[in-house]
Every structure is written in C-alpha cells, then in structure tokens.
CSV table of C-alpha atoms in Angstrom, one decimal:
chain,number,residue,atom,x,y,z
A,187,MET,CA,-36.1,57.7,50.3
A,188,SER,CA,-37.8,54.4,51.5
A,189,THR,CA,-41.3,55.8,51.2
A,190,THR,CA,-40.7,56.6,47.5
A,191,PHE,CA,-39.6,53.1,46.7
A,192,ARG,CA,-41.8,50.9,48.8
A,193,GLY,CA,-44.6,49.4,46.7
A,194,MET,CA,-43.4,51.3,43.6
A,195,ASP,CA,-43.8,49.8,40.1
A,196,VAL,CA,-40.6,49.7,38.1
A,197,VAL,CA,-41.9,50.0,34.5
A,198,SER,CA,-39.7,52.6,32.8
A,199,ILE,CA,-36.3,54.2,33.6
A,200,ARG,CA,-38.1,57.5,32.9
A,201,ASP,CA,-40.1,57.0,36.1
A,202,PHE,CA,-36.9,57.5,38.1
A,203,SER,CA,-35.0,60.6,39.0
A,204,ARG,CA,-31.2,60.7,39.0
A,205,GLU,CA,-31.1,60.7,42.8
A,206,GLN,CA,-33.3,57.6,42.9
A,207,ILE,CA,-31.1,55.7,40.4
A,208,GLU,CA,-28.0,56.7,42.4
A,209,HIS,CA,-29.6,55.4,45.5
A,210,VAL,CA,-30.3,52.0,43.8
A,211,LEU,CA,-26.7,51.9,42.6
A,212,LYS,CA,-25.3,52.6,46.0
A,213,LEU,CA,-27.4,49.9,47.6
A,214,ALA,CA,-26.5,47.5,44.8
A,215,GLU,CA,-22.8,48.0,45.7
A,216,LYS,CA,-23.6,46.8,49.3
A,217,MET,CA,-25.4,43.7,47.9
A,218,VAL,CA,-22.3,42.4,46.0
A,219,PRO,CA,-21.0,40.1,48.7
A,220,ILE,CA,-24.5,38.6,49.2
A,221,ALA,CA,-24.9,38.2,45.4
A,222,LYS,CA,-21.5,36.4,45.3
A,223,GLY,CA,-22.6,34.1,48.1
A,224,GLU,CA,-19.9,35.4,50.5
A,225,GLU,CA,-22.4,36.6,53.0
A,226,ARG,CA,-25.9,35.3,53.9
A,227,SER,CA,-29.1,37.4,54.0
A,228,VAL,CA,-32.6,36.8,55.2
A,229,LEU,CA,-33.8,40.3,54.2
A,230,LEU,CA,-36.7,39.1,52.1
A,231,GLU,CA,-37.5,35.9,54.0
A,232,GLY,CA,-41.2,35.0,53.8
A,233,HIS,CA,-41.6,37.1,50.6
A,234,VAL,CA,-42.7,35.5,47.3
A,235,LEU,CA,-41.8,36.8,43.8
A,236,GLY,CA,-44.1,35.9,40.9
A,237,SER,CA,-41.9,35.5,37.9
A,238,LEU,CA,-43.9,35.6,34.7
A,239,PHE,CA,-41.8,35.2,31.6
A,240,TYR,CA,-43.9,35.1,28.4
A,241,GLU,CA,-40.6,35.1,26.3
A,242,PRO,CA,-37.4,33.1,26.7
A,243,SER,CA,-34.8,34.8,28.7
A,244,THR,CA,-31.7,33.5,30.3
A,245,ARG,CA,-29.9,36.3,32.2
A,246,THR,CA,-32.8,38.4,33.2
A,247,ARG,CA,-34.9,35.5,34.6
A,248,LEU,CA,-32.0,33.7,36.3
A,249,SER,CA,-30.6,36.9,37.9
A,250,PHE,CA,-34.0,37.9,39.3
A,251,ASP,CA,-34.3,34.3,40.7
A,252,ALA,CA,-30.8,34.5,42.1
A,253,ALA,CA,-31.5,38.0,43.6
A,254,MET,CA,-34.7,36.9,45.3
A,255,THR,CA,-33.2,33.6,46.5
A,256,ARG,CA,-30.0,35.1,47.9
A,257,LEU,CA,-32.1,37.5,50.0
A,258,GLY,CA,-34.1,34.6,51.5
A,259,GLY,CA,-37.2,35.0,49.4
A,260,ARG,CA,-38.9,32.5,47.1
A,261,VAL,CA,-39.8,32.5,43.5
A,262,LEU,CA,-42.8,31.0,41.6
A,263,GLY,CA,-44.0,31.4,38.1
A,264,PHE,CA,-43.3,30.2,34.5
A,265,ASP,CA,-40.6,30.7,31.9
A,266,GLN,CA,-42.7,30.1,28.9
A,267,PRO,CA,-46.4,30.6,28.4
A,268,THR,CA,-47.1,27.2,26.7
A,269,GLY,CA,-49.1,25.0,29.1
A,270,ALA,CA,-50.1,28.0,31.2
A,271,SER,CA,-53.6,29.4,31.1
A,272,VAL,CA,-52.0,32.0,28.7
A,273,ALA,CA,-51.9,29.3,26.0
A,274,LYS,CA,-55.6,28.8,26.5
A,275,GLY,CA,-56.2,32.5,25.6
A,276,GLU,CA,-56.4,34.1,29.1
A,277,THR,CA,-55.8,37.9,29.0
A,278,LEU,CA,-52.7,39.3,30.6
A,279,ALA,CA,-55.0,41.3,32.8
A,280,ASP,CA,-56.6,38.1,34.2
A,281,THR,CA,-53.3,36.3,34.7
A,282,ILE,CA,-52.0,39.4,36.6
A,283,LYS,CA,-55.0,39.6,38.8
A,284,MET,CA,-54.7,36.0,39.8
A,285,VAL,CA,-50.9,36.0,40.3
A,286,ASP,CA,-51.3,39.2,42.3
A,287,SER,CA,-53.0,37.2,45.0
A,288,TYR,CA,-50.2,34.5,45.2
A,289,CYS,CA,-47.2,36.7,45.7
A,290,ASP,CA,-45.7,39.9,47.0
A,291,ILE,CA,-44.1,41.3,43.9
A,292,ILE,CA,-44.5,40.5,40.1
A,293,VAL,CA,-41.6,40.4,37.6
A,294,LEU,CA,-42.9,40.4,34.0
A,295,ARG,CA,-41.2,39.8,30.6
A,296,HIS,CA,-43.7,40.0,27.8
A,297,PRO,CA,-43.4,40.4,24.0
A,298,GLN,CA,-46.0,43.2,23.8
A,299,GLU,CA,-44.9,46.8,24.4
A,300,GLY,CA,-46.7,48.4,27.3
A,301,ALA,CA,-47.4,45.0,28.9
A,302,ALA,CA,-45.7,46.0,32.2
A,303,ARG,CA,-47.7,49.3,32.5
A,304,LEU,CA,-50.9,47.3,31.9
A,305,ALA,CA,-49.8,44.8,34.6
A,306,ALA,CA,-49.1,47.6,37.0
A,307,HIS,CA,-52.6,49.0,36.2
A,308,PHE,CA,-54.2,45.7,37.3
A,309,ALA,CA,-51.9,44.5,40.1
A,310,ASN,CA,-52.1,45.7,43.7
A,311,ARG,CA,-48.6,44.4,44.2
A,312,PRO,CA,-45.6,46.2,42.7
A,313,VAL,CA,-44.7,45.2,39.2
A,314,ILE,CA,-41.1,45.1,37.8
A,315,ASN,CA,-40.7,45.3,34.0
A,316,ALA,CA,-38.2,42.7,32.9
A,317,GLY,CA,-38.6,43.8,29.2
A,318,ASP,CA,-41.7,44.5,27.2
A,319,GLY,CA,-41.2,43.8,23.5
A,320,ALA,CA,-39.2,46.6,21.8
A,321,GLY,CA,-40.1,48.8,24.8
A,322,GLN,CA,-38.5,49.3,28.1
A,323,HIS,CA,-36.1,47.2,30.2
A,324,PRO,CA,-35.3,49.4,33.2
A,325,THR,CA,-33.4,46.9,35.3
A,326,GLN,CA,-31.0,46.3,32.3
A,327,THR,CA,-30.4,50.1,32.2
A,328,MET,CA,-29.7,50.2,35.9
A,329,LEU,CA,-27.2,47.3,35.7
A,330,ASP,CA,-25.5,48.9,32.8
A,331,LEU,CA,-25.1,52.2,34.7
A,332,PHE,CA,-23.9,50.2,37.8
A,333,THR,CA,-21.3,48.5,35.6
A,334,ILE,CA,-19.9,51.8,34.2
A,335,ARG,CA,-20.0,53.4,37.7
A,336,LYS,CA,-18.2,50.5,39.3
A,337,GLU,CA,-15.5,50.2,36.6
A,338,LYS,CA,-15.0,53.9,36.0
A,339,LYS,CA,-15.8,55.3,39.5
A,340,SER,CA,-18.3,57.7,38.0
A,341,ILE,CA,-20.5,57.9,34.9
A,342,GLU,CA,-20.2,61.7,34.3
A,343,GLY,CA,-17.5,62.7,31.9
A,344,ASN,CA,-17.0,59.4,30.3
A,345,HIS,CA,-17.1,59.1,26.5
A,346,VAL,CA,-19.5,56.2,25.8
A,347,VAL,CA,-19.6,54.8,22.3
A,348,ILE,CA,-22.7,52.8,21.6
A,349,VAL,CA,-22.5,50.6,18.5
A,350,GLY,CA,-24.9,48.2,16.7
A,351,ASP,CA,-28.6,48.2,16.1
A,352,LEU,CA,-29.5,51.5,17.6
A,353,LYS,CA,-32.9,51.7,15.9
A,354,TYR,CA,-34.6,48.6,17.2
A,355,GLY,CA,-32.2,47.6,20.1
A,356,ARG,CA,-34.3,47.6,23.3
A,357,THR,CA,-31.6,48.4,25.7
A,358,VAL,CA,-30.1,51.3,23.8
A,359,HIS,CA,-32.8,53.9,24.0
A,360,SER,CA,-33.4,54.0,27.7
A,361,LEU,CA,-29.6,53.5,28.4
A,362,SER,CA,-28.6,56.5,26.2
A,363,GLU,CA,-31.2,58.8,27.8
A,364,ALA,CA,-30.0,57.7,31.3
A,365,LEU,CA,-26.4,58.1,30.4
A,366,ALA,CA,-27.1,61.6,29.2
A,367,MET,CA,-29.0,62.3,32.4
A,368,PHE,CA,-25.8,61.3,34.3
A,369,GLY,CA,-23.6,63.5,32.1
A,370,ALA,CA,-21.8,61.0,29.9
A,371,GLN,CA,-20.7,62.1,26.4
A,372,LEU,CA,-22.3,59.9,23.8
A,373,THR,CA,-21.4,58.7,20.3
A,374,PHE,CA,-23.7,56.6,18.3
A,375,VAL,CA,-22.2,54.3,15.7
A,376,ALA,CA,-24.5,52.3,13.3
A,377,PRO,CA,-25.2,51.8,9.6
A,378,PRO,CA,-27.5,54.6,8.4
A,379,THR,CA,-30.6,52.3,8.4
A,380,LEU,CA,-30.1,51.3,12.0
A,381,GLN,CA,-29.1,54.7,13.5
A,382,ILE,CA,-30.6,56.0,16.7
A,383,PRO,CA,-34.2,57.3,16.1
A,384,LYS,CA,-34.7,61.1,15.9
A,385,GLU,CA,-37.0,61.2,19.0
A,386,HIS,CA,-34.3,59.7,21.2
A,387,LEU,CA,-31.7,62.0,19.8
A,388,LYS,CA,-34.0,64.9,20.5
A,389,ALA,CA,-34.7,63.8,24.1
A,390,ILE,CA,-30.9,63.7,24.7
A,391,GLU,CA,-30.3,67.1,23.1
A,392,GLU,CA,-33.1,68.5,25.3
A,393,MET,CA,-30.9,67.5,28.3
A,394,GLY,CA,-28.2,69.9,26.9
A,395,HIS,CA,-26.0,67.3,25.2
A,396,LYS,CA,-24.8,67.1,21.7
A,397,PRO,CA,-24.2,63.4,20.9
A,398,LYS,CA,-22.0,62.5,17.9
A,399,ILE,CA,-23.3,60.3,15.1
A,400,SER,CA,-20.9,58.2,13.1
A,401,GLY,CA,-20.9,55.4,10.6
A,402,SER,CA,-17.4,54.3,11.4
A,403,LEU,CA,-16.2,52.6,14.6
A,404,GLU,CA,-12.5,53.0,13.7
A,405,GLU,CA,-12.9,56.8,13.7
A,406,VAL,CA,-14.3,57.0,17.2
A,407,ILE,CA,-13.0,54.0,19.1
A,408,LYS,CA,-9.6,55.6,20.0
A,409,ASP,CA,-11.3,58.2,22.2
A,410,ALA,CA,-13.8,55.9,23.9
A,411,ASP,CA,-13.9,55.2,27.6
A,412,VAL,CA,-16.7,52.7,27.3
A,413,LEU,CA,-17.7,50.7,24.2
A,414,TYR,CA,-21.3,49.4,24.5
A,415,VAL,CA,-21.9,46.8,21.8
A,416,THR,CA,-25.3,45.5,20.8
A,417,ARG,CA,-26.4,42.8,18.4
A,418,ILE,CA,-27.3,43.6,14.8
A,419,GLN,CA,-30.1,41.3,13.9
A,420,LYS,CA,-30.0,39.5,10.6
A,421,GLU,CA,-33.8,39.8,10.0
A,422,ARG,CA,-33.5,43.6,9.8
A,423,PHE,CA,-31.8,43.2,6.4
A,424,PRO,CA,-33.7,42.2,3.3
A,425,ASP,CA,-30.4,41.2,1.6
A,426,PRO,CA,-28.2,38.7,3.5
A,427,ALA,CA,-25.1,40.0,1.6
A,428,GLU,CA,-25.8,43.4,3.0
A,429,TYR,CA,-26.1,42.0,6.5
A,430,GLN,CA,-22.7,40.2,6.2
A,431,LYS,CA,-21.1,43.4,5.1
A,432,VAL,CA,-22.6,45.5,7.9
A,433,ALA,CA,-22.0,42.9,10.6
A,434,GLY,CA,-18.3,42.6,9.5
A,435,THR,CA,-17.8,46.3,9.7
A,436,PHE,CA,-18.9,46.5,13.4
A,437,ARG,CA,-17.2,43.4,14.6
A,438,ILE,CA,-14.9,43.9,17.6
A,439,ASP,CA,-11.7,41.9,17.4
A,440,LEU,CA,-8.1,42.4,18.6
A,441,ALA,CA,-7.2,44.3,15.4
A,442,MET,CA,-10.0,46.8,16.1
A,443,LEU,CA,-8.6,47.3,19.7
A,444,LYS,CA,-5.1,48.1,18.5
A,445,ASP,CA,-5.0,51.8,19.4
A,446,VAL,CA,-7.8,52.1,22.1
A,447,LYS,CA,-7.3,53.6,25.5
A,448,LYS,CA,-5.7,51.3,28.0
A,449,ASP,CA,-8.7,51.5,30.4
A,450,LEU,CA,-11.4,51.2,27.8
A,451,ILE,CA,-14.1,48.8,28.9
A,452,ILE,CA,-16.3,46.8,26.5
A,453,MET,CA,-19.9,46.0,27.5
A,454,HIS,CA,-22.6,44.0,25.8
A,455,PRO,CA,-26.1,43.1,27.1
A,456,LEU,CA,-25.7,39.5,25.7
A,457,PRO,CA,-26.4,37.2,24.0
A,458,ARG,CA,-23.7,38.1,21.4
A,459,VAL,CA,-23.8,36.6,18.0
A,460,GLY,CA,-20.4,37.3,16.5
A,461,GLU,CA,-20.2,41.1,17.3
A,462,ILE,CA,-17.4,40.5,19.7
A,463,ALA,CA,-14.7,37.9,18.8
A,464,PRO,CA,-14.0,35.4,21.6
A,465,GLU,CA,-10.4,36.4,21.6
A,466,VAL,CA,-11.5,39.7,23.1
A,467,ASP,CA,-12.8,37.9,26.3
A,468,ALA,CA,-9.2,37.5,27.6
A,469,THR,CA,-8.3,41.2,27.2
A,470,GLU,CA,-8.3,43.7,30.0
A,471,HIS,CA,-11.2,45.5,28.2
A,472,ALA,CA,-13.9,42.8,28.4
A,473,ARG,CA,-16.5,43.5,31.0
A,474,TYR,CA,-19.7,41.8,29.6
A,475,PHE,CA,-19.6,38.8,31.9
A,476,GLU,CA,-19.1,41.1,35.0
A,477,GLN,CA,-22.0,43.1,33.6
A,478,ALA,CA,-24.2,40.0,33.4
A,479,PHE,CA,-23.3,39.3,37.1
A,480,ASN,CA,-24.1,42.9,38.1
A,481,GLY,CA,-27.7,42.1,37.2
A,482,VAL,CA,-27.9,40.2,40.5
A,483,PRO,CA,-26.9,42.9,43.0
A,484,VAL,CA,-28.8,45.6,41.2
A,485,ARG,CA,-32.0,43.5,41.2
A,486,MET,CA,-31.4,42.6,44.8
A,487,ALA,CA,-31.3,46.3,45.7
A,488,LEU,CA,-34.5,47.0,43.7
A,489,LEU,CA,-36.4,44.0,45.2
A,490,GLY,CA,-35.2,45.1,48.7
A,491,LEU,CA,-36.3,48.7,48.2
A,492,VAL,CA,-39.7,47.9,46.6
A,493,LEU,CA,-40.6,45.2,49.1
A,494,GLY,CA,-39.5,47.5,52.0
A,495,GLY,CA,-36.6,45.5,53.3
A,496,LEU,CA,-34.1,48.2,52.3
A,497,LYS,CA,-34.3,51.9,52.8
B,23,MET,CA,-78.9,88.3,0.6
B,24,LYS,CA,-77.0,85.0,1.5
B,25,GLU,CA,-77.8,82.0,-0.6
B,26,PHE,CA,-78.2,78.8,1.6
B,27,LYS,CA,-77.5,75.5,0.0
B,28,VAL,CA,-78.7,73.8,3.1
B,29,THR,CA,-81.6,75.3,5.1
B,30,PRO,CA,-81.1,76.2,8.8
B,31,ILE,CA,-82.0,73.6,11.4
B,32,ARG,CA,-84.5,74.0,14.3
B,33,ASN,CA,-82.7,72.0,17.0
B,34,GLY,CA,-79.4,70.2,16.9
B,35,THR,CA,-75.7,70.7,16.2
B,36,VAL,CA,-73.8,72.4,13.4
B,37,ILE,CA,-70.1,71.4,13.3
B,38,ASP,CA,-68.4,74.1,11.3
B,39,HIS,CA,-64.8,74.6,10.2
B,40,ILE,CA,-64.1,70.9,9.9
B,41,ASN,CA,-60.8,70.3,8.1
B,42,VAL,CA,-61.6,69.8,4.5
B,43,GLY,CA,-62.2,66.1,3.6
B,44,MET,CA,-62.9,65.1,7.2
B,45,ALA,CA,-66.7,65.4,7.3
B,46,LEU,CA,-67.4,61.7,6.7
B,47,LYS,CA,-64.8,60.8,9.3
B,48,VAL,CA,-66.6,63.1,11.8
B,49,LEU,CA,-69.9,61.3,11.1
B,50,LYS,CA,-68.3,58.0,11.5
B,51,ILE,CA,-66.6,58.7,14.9
B,52,ILE,CA,-69.8,60.2,16.4
B,53,GLY,CA,-71.7,57.2,15.2
B,54,VAL,CA,-74.1,58.9,12.7
B,55,GLY,CA,-75.0,56.3,10.1
B,56,GLY,CA,-78.2,55.1,8.6
B,57,ASN,CA,-79.9,54.6,11.9
B,58,VAL,CA,-80.8,58.2,12.8
B,59,ASN,CA,-84.3,59.5,12.7
B,60,SER,CA,-83.6,63.1,11.8
B,61,THR,CA,-81.9,64.9,8.9
B,62,VAL,CA,-78.1,65.0,8.7
B,63,SER,CA,-76.6,67.4,6.2
B,64,VAL,CA,-73.1,67.2,5.0
B,65,LEU,CA,-71.3,70.0,3.1
B,66,MET,CA,-67.9,69.2,1.7
B,67,HIS,CA,-65.4,71.5,0.2
B,68,VAL,CA,-67.1,74.8,1.2
B,69,PRO,CA,-65.2,78.0,0.7
B,70,SER,CA,-63.7,79.3,4.0
B,71,LYS,CA,-62.2,82.7,4.7
B,72,LYS,CA,-59.9,81.2,7.4
B,73,ALA,CA,-58.7,77.9,5.8
B,74,GLY,CA,-59.5,78.2,2.1
B,75,TRP,CA,-61.8,75.2,2.2
B,76,LYS,CA,-63.8,73.5,4.9
B,77,ASP,CA,-66.4,70.9,5.6
B,78,ILE,CA,-69.6,71.4,7.6
B,79,VAL,CA,-71.9,68.8,9.2
B,80,LYS,CA,-75.5,69.6,10.5
B,81,ILE,CA,-77.2,67.1,12.7
B,82,GLU,CA,-80.8,67.7,13.7
B,83,ASP,CA,-82.2,66.8,17.1
B,84,ARG,CA,-78.8,65.8,18.5
B,85,GLU,CA,-76.3,67.4,20.9
B,86,LEU,CA,-72.8,65.9,21.3
B,87,ASP,CA,-71.3,64.5,24.5
B,88,PRO,CA,-67.9,65.5,25.8
B,89,LYS,CA,-66.2,62.3,24.4
B,90,GLU,CA,-67.6,63.0,21.0
B,91,LEU,CA,-66.3,66.6,21.2
B,92,ASP,CA,-62.8,65.3,22.1
B,93,LYS,CA,-62.9,63.0,19.1
B,94,ILE,CA,-63.7,65.8,16.8
B,95,ALA,CA,-61.0,67.9,18.3
B,96,LEU,CA,-58.5,65.2,17.5
B,97,ILE,CA,-59.3,65.0,13.8
B,98,SER,CA,-60.2,68.6,13.3
B,99,PRO,CA,-58.8,70.9,16.0
B,100,ASN,CA,-60.3,74.1,14.6
B,101,ALA,CA,-63.8,72.8,14.3
B,102,THR,CA,-66.5,75.0,15.9
B,103,ILE,CA,-69.6,73.6,17.5
B,104,ASN,CA,-72.9,75.5,17.2
B,105,ILE,CA,-75.7,74.2,19.4
B,106,ILE,CA,-79.0,75.2,17.8
B,107,ARG,CA,-82.2,75.5,19.9
B,108,ASP,CA,-85.3,76.8,18.2
B,109,TYR,CA,-83.4,78.2,15.2
B,110,ASN,CA,-81.1,80.2,17.4
B,111,VAL,CA,-77.4,79.6,18.2
B,112,ALA,CA,-77.7,78.7,21.9
B,113,GLU,CA,-74.0,78.0,22.4
B,114,LYS,CA,-71.0,78.3,20.2
B,115,PHE,CA,-67.4,77.2,20.9
B,116,VAL,CA,-64.3,75.8,19.4
B,117,VAL,CA,-63.5,72.3,20.2
B,118,GLU,CA,-60.5,71.8,22.5
B,119,VAL,CA,-57.9,69.1,22.5
B,120,PRO,CA,-57.8,67.7,26.1
B,121,ASN,CA,-54.4,67.0,27.9
B,122,ILE,CA,-55.2,63.3,28.3
B,123,ILE,CA,-57.0,61.2,25.7
B,124,LYS,CA,-58.8,58.2,27.2
B,125,GLY,CA,-60.5,55.4,25.3
B,126,ILE,CA,-61.3,57.2,22.1
B,127,MET,CA,-58.5,56.1,19.9
B,128,LYS,CA,-56.3,53.1,19.3
B,129,CYS,CA,-52.5,53.1,19.6
B,130,ALA,CA,-50.7,53.4,16.2
B,131,ASN,CA,-48.1,50.9,17.4
B,132,PRO,CA,-49.3,47.4,16.3
B,133,GLY,CA,-47.1,45.9,19.0
B,134,CYS,CA,-48.8,47.8,21.8
B,135,ILE,CA,-50.5,45.7,24.5
B,136,THR,CA,-53.6,47.8,24.1
B,137,ASN,CA,-54.1,46.4,20.6
B,138,GLN,CA,-54.4,42.9,22.0
B,139,ASN,CA,-57.6,41.6,23.5
B,140,GLU,CA,-57.0,43.2,26.9
B,141,PRO,CA,-59.8,44.8,29.0
B,142,VAL,CA,-58.2,48.2,29.2
B,143,GLU,CA,-59.0,51.7,27.8
B,144,THR,CA,-56.2,53.3,25.7
B,145,GLU,CA,-54.7,56.4,27.2
B,146,PHE,CA,-52.5,59.1,25.7
B,147,VAL,CA,-50.7,62.1,27.0
B,148,VAL,CA,-50.9,65.1,24.6
B,149,GLU,CA,-47.3,66.2,24.2
B,150,SER,CA,-48.2,68.9,21.7
B,151,LYS,CA,-51.4,70.4,20.4
B,152,LYS,CA,-50.0,71.9,17.2
B,153,PRO,CA,-49.5,69.6,15.5
B,154,ILE,CA,-51.3,67.1,17.7
B,155,THR,CA,-48.6,64.7,19.1
B,156,LEU,CA,-49.6,62.0,21.4
B,157,ARG,CA,-47.7,59.6,23.6
B,158,CYS,CA,-49.2,56.2,24.6
B,159,VAL,CA,-49.2,55.8,28.3
B,160,TYR,CA,-48.6,52.0,27.9
B,161,CYS,CA,-46.0,51.6,25.2
B,162,ASP,CA,-44.6,55.1,25.1
B,163,ARG,CA,-44.9,55.4,21.3
B,164,VAL,CA,-45.2,59.0,20.2
B,165,THR,CA,-47.4,59.5,17.2
B,166,THR,CA,-48.8,62.3,15.0
B,167,GLU,CA,-51.0,59.8,13.0
B,168,VAL,CA,-54.2,60.7,14.8
B,169,ALA,CA,-57.1,60.8,12.4
B,170,ASP,CA,-56.8,57.2,11.3
B,171,ASN,CA,-56.7,55.9,14.8
B,172,VAL,CA,-59.7,57.7,16.3
B,173,ARG,CA,-62.6,55.3,16.7
C-alpha cells in the first residue's frame, strides 16, 4: 500500500479506490491520540509543508498546520495572496515551481477550479488539494467519511440525508459519490433550484444506487441515520424574501428533531450561518465540532502516507 | 453530366460533409483568412444525401496537420477529408474524434484555472463521441458545448 501513496497527489476523491480510502481512515484512527496531544510523534520531523492559501480558510488551514506540527514537521506559506508575489501578477505555475523547491509537500487552496491539478502538473513534490473553487475538496470528504465511520462503526447501510445547497455546495458532490461507493443510502433534500445536479445523480445511479430526492426535510428526517447539513448561500437567490423562506424551511432546531432516531448524528462542514440553531449543539445528535476536529487525524494520516512516514 | 458550381482543384484539400452552417467556423479554426495565396472555395447549404444539407470547403495548395483534423472532428464529426494531388483524390478519410483533446479548445467553465493566464495547455478526456462529451482534466467540468470553444 505504501508504494501507492508515497509521492501521490491528492487532488480529487475520484483518484482513490475504496480500499485506499479505507486505509487512510484506519490510519487516521491511530492518529487520534497524537492529534489530541495525548501522545507525541516525530514521524515527519525534518519535513516542511508549503501551505498556500489563496482564499480565507479557518478549519482547513489550521487543521493542516496542526496535523503537520503534531507529527514534528514544519509549515511555511501564506494565508492570503495580498502582499505575496501573487498580488504582483505571478502565475500559479510560477509560484508552485518556486515553492516546490522550498518544501517537501504542497497544500493548496485556490478560488479557481482545477488549480490543484495544475499545481500537481508543475510540482515535483506531492500536492494536496485543500479546495479549488467550486471544485474538489478531497480531504473534507475523507474527514466526513471518517466521522460517519467513527460514530456509526460503518458507512455501509446508513441512511444519509444531505440537506442544503446541493447544486453549488463544494463538499456535497464528492461526498455523495464517495458515500455511494461505500454503500450508504442517500436522500437529497433541497429547494428545486438548488437540487443535486443531474450528472452527480447519474454517477451515483451508475454505482447501482437509487437516491431519493425530496423537497421536505420533515418527510425524511425520521428515517435518517446521518443528517448532513450545508449552508444555503443568500447570493444564490435574486429575491431576499425567497431566500428567507427557503432558509427557514431547512433550519434544524429542537422542534425539527422531535421524532428523529435516537442515534441520529448531525454533521455540517462549517461555518454555519443559521442552518443549525445553537440549541442543537447541546443535544446528543450534534457532531459538527467533532467532525471539525477529525480533520486533524485524517490529514495527519494523509501527510504521513504521502511523505512516506506511514505505510 | 454533373453540373459543378465550383471547379475541381489541382492540389489541396476538400473538406466535405461539414455540418451545415459550420464552414466559416472550419476556416476560422484552421486559420484560413485573408492571408492565403491560393484559392479557397466555400459552399454552404449544399444538398446532401446523408444529412439533408451540408457545407463544403476547398483549399488549394494546402494539406491539414493532425491538430487541424482534430479540430474539424470536434465541430463536425462526420466531415470527410479528400487530399487532392494533381486533380486526383490521393487520400480520403473521415475525421476521427481523438480520445484525448489537447490544446485545441478552451474549457467552457469560466472558473477553470486554464482560463486564467497560466502557461498550460487545456486537456479534455472524451467521455462520449456521440454526442461529443468532454471532461476537463483540470476542473472536471463535463461539457457538450464544443463548437464555440474550439480555437
């Protein structure tokens, strides 16, 4: 397995087989005590991570930093392009070629779709995609899978209800395809204008699944094992009144959770903007902060595998 | 006896069975403009037994390179190429859509990194040849809007 990961670019979840993802998730489990600071590690001592964030990010950037630092490595880079040569008009290709010579691995967040694939094209060092515009965000998908597996013991057989902006939401497309690959049963809940795009639905159906499509959360939430909530962005609606109406319909509060399964878990990639009422945080269902933490062990496992410290 | 609206050419290329209305686009993508030294004939909306109507382009003293043939295949997959040498058809073949398209069209996704000022060739995987469906190797966007993006 180590030969397949060492030096590998992590650009899209589609680049990984189910076995490879399972291997990452198993190793991530072993990383948890180190991620929590309960154990020390020097696994990646002497290694340098180039962290290039062309867009603001809190969780992804900090969890990559935490993952690298907890394993004894170091991080250099920037968290906004202003002031960098980028602001002077340097191409991404040139920046990548330069940073490539300063570090052992590159983590890239960029507003343009396909930026990570381009970086991988120009870099000799492995590139990890930390989100490229509306495109891929493979480490988010892995940490989402990790969270479900950890909480539910397996992914297969769970009924996962995904609600929110399913048309433009970056995390939803790759997550839903990965969940289908792992044998989860899927239901997509969204207003008609923000439903899951046909090509993604088709990709899931080609894997032998028949996902449900619904416009009403009340109708499907009772049977859910996992409720995955994403943000509905105000700017998608030409009419603010229409936005208020839609956002209200998909808001998760205690009343909405009245008849749900006792072991339902609620996830959200964060940041949330009113989709989940703060009163839900204290319930036994909330898992979004654990999910955010899980980004650290999952990214530790990936860094270890790609840099060759783990097998 | 057949009536010829355009006379045969001695040497050059006849691109036949072009999708009707695409002749000028064919000239544009193979770079035939006002700067050629030989005759270029364009026939538009010609009756065709196969497709009802078709366009034809005849370019004297010019043979096409593989990249130009790929471009024609993308906008007119049924086009046939007749290479004429000394008034005879020396070669005749139907263009073929390749499995990988490199550098000859732009991505339909305005948010794709290849539409920025990056020093990289575009690249597409052909997911289906009928209808032509391409997936950008960089941004993963799948598109059937091909003709407008060939350059």
